[in-house]
Amino acid sequence: MTENTEKGRILLALTGWSPDVWLEELGKIAPERPVTLEPDGASDPSIHYAVVWKQRPALLAKLPNLKAIFSLGAGVDHVFGDPDLPQVPIVRVVSPDLTTRMSEYVAWQVLDHHRMGPRYRAQQASRIWDEDRGQRAAADITVGIMGLGELGRDAAAKLRGLGFKVSGWARTEKQLDGVACYAGADGLGPFLASGDIFVVLLPLTPETRNILDRSLFARMSKRGPLGAPVLINAGRGGLQNEADILAALNEGLLSAVTLDVFQQEPLSPDSPFWTHPKVTITPHAAAASVPSSLIKPMVQQMNAHDRGEKLINLVDRKAGY
Ligand code: NDP
Ligand code: OXD
């Protein structure tokens, strides 16, 4: 049987993730688009689209007829890790499924800190029954969201639904119902003074790298009902200075952290984060990319692009997200 390559091939270029589930879904949704796994197809002129997660550097530059790159994640820092990235459009994941998963994670972790989950788990481990009637109302707590994009906006709305006060910070000015919005360098100070629990849903870009450092923690309010603030980072590990987080926890600049992402993943078995009593760790599991939700809209975009229609959810290469 000869393959119908009229529509062009897809290159599936992943590192760190198994290609099997993606291959299976692509085969189901786009049988007319054969899939090539790198490195076999590294210079194949019949490849028109690349679907990538942390693709190997210089791989895509060798494809003479590449029309667009599809990131398997909402974040695209992994795509920009390639210094020889060709000048074709980059499409990122914007999906109700991914957004819902992230908002579940944010609500789970915010509620866990708000309802003293870490404390009760420690009490359980030591068989301590201490009722502590000092539970606060959600309305007494302000959750500050760093990043008011697709994920941050949905998380903000859901946290409001749970009764929390919500503030948010973005690069550009926003108006969101019931959310105190701050923007840019001028807005950062008042934003940091506004919150008790901070949720980070920023992309990793040259501007945001290492933004979560000691100087930022020092600007967060210590006068709220939780005393020192709580930090929840579900954005990227490159946003955080990990030595500064540990020092801030030990000095009381932060009262607790939840980290889903790390500078180095997987987190090293020697990391002091594993055993720190004020640290909750999840293994980059806040919002998984799921083939059954993501491949169909991706292939629809390839078909639309082949018909001459515009791609959506494009990455701004200059801004880096
Ligand atoms: P978006 O691009 O939709 O939103 C990004 C937000 O960050 C925007 O509000 C943007 O501002 C803001 N921002 C960017 N740069 C700056 C800056 N220099 N200063 C202030 N604000 C800034 O992204 P998503 O919401 O879809 O995703 C956010 C990130 O979440 C991803 O980039 C990824 O790293 C991470 N992620 C993590 C997952 C996990 O499992 N842990 C899963 C999925 C995503 P503006 O609105 O003005 O443009
Ligand atoms: C993403 C991720 O960016 O899974 O989507 O981290």
PDB file of N, CA and C and ligand atoms in Angstrom, residues 74-75 77 92 98 102 147-152 169-172 174 201-204 207-208 234-236 260-261 284-287 321, ligand 1:
ATOM      1  N   ALA A  74       1.398  24.364  26.930  1.00  0.00           N
ATOM      2  CA  ALA A  74       0.977  25.770  26.895  1.00  0.00           C
ATOM      3  C   ALA A  74       2.211  26.669  26.956  1.00  0.00           C
ATOM      4  N   GLY A  75       3.195  26.241  27.736  1.00  0.00           N
ATOM      5  CA  GLY A  75       4.459  26.970  27.804  1.00  0.00           C
ATOM      6  C   GLY A  75       5.317  26.612  26.599  1.00  0.00           C
ATOM      7  N   ASP A  77       8.795  27.773  26.407  1.00  0.00           N
ATOM      8  CA  ASP A  77      10.220  27.941  26.694  1.00  0.00           C
ATOM      9  C   ASP A  77      11.005  26.738  26.187  1.00  0.00           C
ATOM     10  N   ARG A  92       0.801  27.272  20.357  1.00  0.00           N
ATOM     11  CA  ARG A  92       0.898  26.647  21.669  1.00  0.00           C
ATOM     12  C   ARG A  92      -0.460  26.067  22.081  1.00  0.00           C
ATOM     13  N   LEU A  98      -6.888  21.489  29.497  1.00  0.00           N
ATOM     14  CA  LEU A  98      -5.676  21.884  30.233  1.00  0.00           C
ATOM     15  C   LEU A  98      -5.995  22.991  31.244  1.00  0.00           C
ATOM     16  N   MET A 102      -5.559  22.862  35.331  1.00  0.00           N
ATOM     17  CA  MET A 102      -4.748  23.810  36.098  1.00  0.00           C
ATOM     18  C   MET A 102      -5.587  24.480  37.181  1.00  0.00           C
ATOM     19  N   GLY A 147       0.389  36.360  36.481  1.00  0.00           N
ATOM     20  CA  GLY A 147       0.082  35.833  35.150  1.00  0.00           C
ATOM     21  C   GLY A 147      -1.421  35.719  35.004  1.00  0.00           C
ATOM     22  N   LEU A 148      -1.996  36.623  34.206  1.00  0.00           N
ATOM     23  CA  LEU A 148      -3.456  36.612  34.009  1.00  0.00           C
ATOM     24  C   LEU A 148      -3.765  36.221  32.568  1.00  0.00           C
ATOM     25  N   GLY A 149      -3.123  35.134  32.100  1.00  0.00           N
ATOM     26  CA  GLY A 149      -3.372  34.641  30.750  1.00  0.00           C
ATOM     27  C   GLY A 149      -4.510  33.637  30.776  1.00  0.00           C
ATOM     28  N   GLU A 150      -4.448  32.699  29.828  1.00  0.00           N
ATOM     29  CA  GLU A 150      -5.510  31.680  29.718  1.00  0.00           C
ATOM     30  C   GLU A 150      -5.711  30.975  31.052  1.00  0.00           C
ATOM     31  N   LEU A 151      -4.618  30.603  31.703  1.00  0.00           N
ATOM     32  CA  LEU A 151      -4.720  29.813  32.937  1.00  0.00           C
ATOM     33  C   LEU A 151      -5.022  30.705  34.135  1.00  0.00           C
ATOM     34  N   GLY A 152      -4.326  31.816  34.234  1.00  0.00           N
ATOM     35  CA  GLY A 152      -4.502  32.698  35.389  1.00  0.00           C
ATOM     36  C   GLY A 152      -5.922  33.246  35.481  1.00  0.00           C
ATOM     37  N   TRP A 169      -1.581  40.017  38.440  1.00  0.00           N
ATOM     38  CA  TRP A 169      -0.517  40.839  37.840  1.00  0.00           C
ATOM     39  C   TRP A 169      -0.181  40.297  36.453  1.00  0.00           C
ATOM     40  N   ALA A 170      -0.064  41.170  35.495  1.00  0.00           N
ATOM     41  CA  ALA A 170       0.270  40.754  34.123  1.00  0.00           C
ATOM     42  C   ALA A 170       1.227  41.776  33.517  1.00  0.00           C
ATOM     43  N   ARG A 171       1.618  41.533  32.270  1.00  0.00           N
ATOM     44  CA  ARG A 171       2.536  42.468  31.605  1.00  0.00           C
ATOM     45  C   ARG A 171       1.762  43.709  31.140  1.00  0.00           C
ATOM     46  N   THR A 172       0.532  43.464  30.657  1.00  0.00           N
ATOM     47  CA  THR A 172      -0.278  44.575  30.144  1.00  0.00           C
ATOM     48  C   THR A 172      -1.530  44.748  31.008  1.00  0.00           C
ATOM     49  N   LYS A 174      -5.180  45.050  32.527  1.00  0.00           N
ATOM     50  CA  LYS A 174      -6.362  44.190  32.344  1.00  0.00           C
ATOM     51  C   LYS A 174      -7.504  44.738  33.180  1.00  0.00           C
ATOM     52  N   LEU A 201       1.553  31.705  37.605  1.00  0.00           N
ATOM     53  CA  LEU A 201       1.193  31.100  36.309  1.00  0.00           C
ATOM     54  C   LEU A 201       1.762  31.966  35.189  1.00  0.00           C
ATOM     55  N   LEU A 202       3.051  32.280  35.339  1.00  0.00           N
ATOM     56  CA  LEU A 202       3.767  33.081  34.343  1.00  0.00           C
ATOM     57  C   LEU A 202       4.478  32.163  33.367  1.00  0.00           C
ATOM     58  N   PRO A 203       4.718  32.625  32.136  1.00  0.00           N
ATOM     59  CA  PRO A 203       5.604  31.871  31.238  1.00  0.00           C
ATOM     60  C   PRO A 203       7.053  32.164  31.590  1.00  0.00           C
ATOM     61  N   LEU A 204       7.937  31.275  31.210  1.00  0.00           N
ATOM     62  CA  LEU A 204       9.377  31.520  31.405  1.00  0.00           C
ATOM     63  C   LEU A 204       9.905  32.239  30.166  1.00  0.00           C
ATOM     64  N   GLU A 207      12.414  37.962  30.474  1.00  0.00           N
ATOM     65  CA  GLU A 207      11.966  38.947  31.487  1.00  0.00           C
ATOM     66  C   GLU A 207      11.568  38.307  32.806  1.00  0.00           C
ATOM     67  N   THR A 208      11.076  37.092  32.765  1.00  0.00           N
ATOM     68  CA  THR A 208      10.539  36.490  34.000  1.00  0.00           C
ATOM     69  C   THR A 208      11.509  35.511  34.670  1.00  0.00           C
ATOM     70  N   ALA A 234       3.238  27.010  39.751  1.00  0.00           N
ATOM     71  CA  ALA A 234       2.884  25.976  38.767  1.00  0.00           C
ATOM     72  C   ALA A 234       3.257  26.455  37.366  1.00  0.00           C
ATOM     73  N   GLY A 235       4.118  27.508  37.303  1.00  0.00           N
ATOM     74  CA  GLY A 235       4.502  28.047  35.993  1.00  0.00           C
ATOM     75  C   GLY A 235       5.687  27.278  35.418  1.00  0.00           C
ATOM     76  N   ARG A 236       6.887  27.687  35.809  1.00  0.00           N
ATOM     77  CA  ARG A 236       8.110  27.011  35.363  1.00  0.00           C
ATOM     78  C   ARG A 236       9.157  27.128  36.463  1.00  0.00           C
ATOM     79  N   ASP A 260       5.381  22.863  41.825  1.00  0.00           N
ATOM     80  CA  ASP A 260       5.097  21.820  40.838  1.00  0.00           C
ATOM     81  C   ASP A 260       6.224  21.722  39.819  1.00  0.00           C
ATOM     82  N   VAL A 261       7.050  22.763  39.785  1.00  0.00           N
ATOM     83  CA  VAL A 261       8.080  22.873  38.747  1.00  0.00           C
ATOM     84  C   VAL A 261       9.413  23.257  39.394  1.00  0.00           C
ATOM     85  N   HIS A 284       5.618  18.214  38.415  1.00  0.00           N
ATOM     86  CA  HIS A 284       5.178  18.847  37.156  1.00  0.00           C
ATOM     87  C   HIS A 284       3.884  18.175  36.676  1.00  0.00           C
ATOM     88  N   ALA A 285       2.921  18.163  37.583  1.00  0.00           N
ATOM     89  CA  ALA A 285       1.680  17.421  37.335  1.00  0.00           C
ATOM     90  C   ALA A 285       0.454  18.317  37.447  1.00  0.00           C
ATOM     91  N   ALA A 286       0.665  19.637  37.473  1.00  0.00           N
ATOM     92  CA  ALA A 286      -0.473  20.536  37.698  1.00  0.00           C
ATOM     93  C   ALA A 286      -1.509  20.401  36.587  1.00  0.00           C
ATOM     94  N   ALA A 287      -1.051  20.374  35.350  1.00  0.00           N
ATOM     95  CA  ALA A 287      -1.993  20.294  34.221  1.00  0.00           C
ATOM     96  C   ALA A 287      -1.316  19.523  33.093  1.00  0.00           C
ATOM     97  N   TYR A 321       6.392  34.257  24.563  1.00  0.00           N
ATOM     98  CA  TYR A 321       5.307  33.427  25.082  1.00  0.00           C
ATOM     99  C   TYR A 321       4.048  33.575  24.248  1.00  0.00           C
TER     100      TYR A 321
HETATM  101  P1  NDP B   1      -0.537  32.940  28.657  1.00  0.00           P
HETATM  102  O1  NDP B   1       0.478  33.286  27.643  1.00  0.00           O
HETATM  103  O2  NDP B   1      -1.971  32.864  28.255  1.00  0.00           O
HETATM  104  O3  NDP B   1      -0.459  33.963  29.887  1.00  0.00           O
HETATM  105  C1  NDP B   1       0.747  34.409  30.402  1.00  0.00           C
HETATM  106  C2  NDP B   1       0.467  35.531  31.383  1.00  0.00           C
HETATM  107  O4  NDP B   1       1.710  35.947  31.967  1.00  0.00           O
HETATM  108  C3  NDP B   1      -0.152  36.762  30.727  1.00  0.00           C
HETATM  109  O5  NDP B   1      -1.091  37.363  31.566  1.00  0.00           O
HETATM  110  C4  NDP B   1       1.050  37.678  30.551  1.00  0.00           C
HETATM  111  O6  NDP B   1       0.738  39.066  30.532  1.00  0.00           O
HETATM  112  C5  NDP B   1       1.838  37.357  31.800  1.00  0.00           C
HETATM  113  N1  NDP B   1       3.226  37.754  31.637  1.00  0.00           N
HETATM  114  C6  NDP B   1       4.125  37.335  30.714  1.00  0.00           C
HETATM  115  N2  NDP B   1       5.302  37.976  30.872  1.00  0.00           N
HETATM  116  C7  NDP B   1       5.141  38.815  31.912  1.00  0.00           C
HETATM  117  C8  NDP B   1       5.969  39.748  32.552  1.00  0.00           C
HETATM  118  N3  NDP B   1       7.235  39.985  32.127  1.00  0.00           N
HETATM  119  N4  NDP B   1       5.479  40.445  33.585  1.00  0.00           N
HETATM  120  C9  NDP B   1       4.214  40.262  34.007  1.00  0.00           C
HETATM  121  N5  NDP B   1       3.357  39.374  33.445  1.00  0.00           N
HETATM  122  C10 NDP B   1       3.819  38.663  32.413  1.00  0.00           C
HETATM  123  O7  NDP B   1      -0.071  31.563  29.302  1.00  0.00           O
HETATM  124  P2  NDP B   1      -0.962  30.449  30.011  1.00  0.00           P
HETATM  125  O8  NDP B   1      -1.823  31.108  31.013  1.00  0.00           O
HETATM  126  O9  NDP B   1      -1.595  29.585  28.994  1.00  0.00           O
HETATM  127  O10 NDP B   1       0.185  29.577  30.721  1.00  0.00           O
HETATM  128  C11 NDP B   1       1.054  30.168  31.662  1.00  0.00           C
HETATM  129  C12 NDP B   1       2.225  29.241  31.945  1.00  0.00           C
HETATM  130  O11 NDP B   1       1.812  28.142  32.743  1.00  0.00           O
HETATM  131  C13 NDP B   1       2.867  28.561  30.727  1.00  0.00           C
HETATM  132  O12 NDP B   1       3.725  29.445  30.057  1.00  0.00           O
HETATM  133  C14 NDP B   1       3.595  27.395  31.357  1.00  0.00           C
HETATM  134  O13 NDP B   1       4.908  27.772  31.696  1.00  0.00           O
HETATM  135  C15 NDP B   1       2.798  27.113  32.633  1.00  0.00           C
HETATM  136  N6  NDP B   1       2.135  25.811  32.567  1.00  0.00           N
HETATM  137  C16 NDP B   1       2.475  24.872  33.527  1.00  0.00           C
HETATM  138  C17 NDP B   1       1.851  23.648  33.533  1.00  0.00           C
HETATM  139  C18 NDP B   1       2.145  22.654  34.592  1.00  0.00           C
HETATM  140  O14 NDP B   1       1.671  21.507  34.509  1.00  0.00           O
HETATM  141  N7  NDP B   1       2.876  23.014  35.637  1.00  0.00           N
HETATM  142  C19 NDP B   1       0.840  23.288  32.531  1.00  0.00           C
HETATM  143  C20 NDP B   1       0.551  24.342  31.614  1.00  0.00           C
HETATM  144  C21 NDP B   1       1.194  25.559  31.631  1.00  0.00           C
HETATM  145  P3  NDP B   1      -0.196  39.684  29.379  1.00  0.00           P
HETATM  146  O15 NDP B   1      -1.595  39.169  29.676  1.00  0.00           O
HETATM  147  O16 NDP B   1      -0.090  41.128  29.608  1.00  0.00           O
HETATM  148  O17 NDP B   1       0.330  39.196  28.077  1.00  0.00           O
END
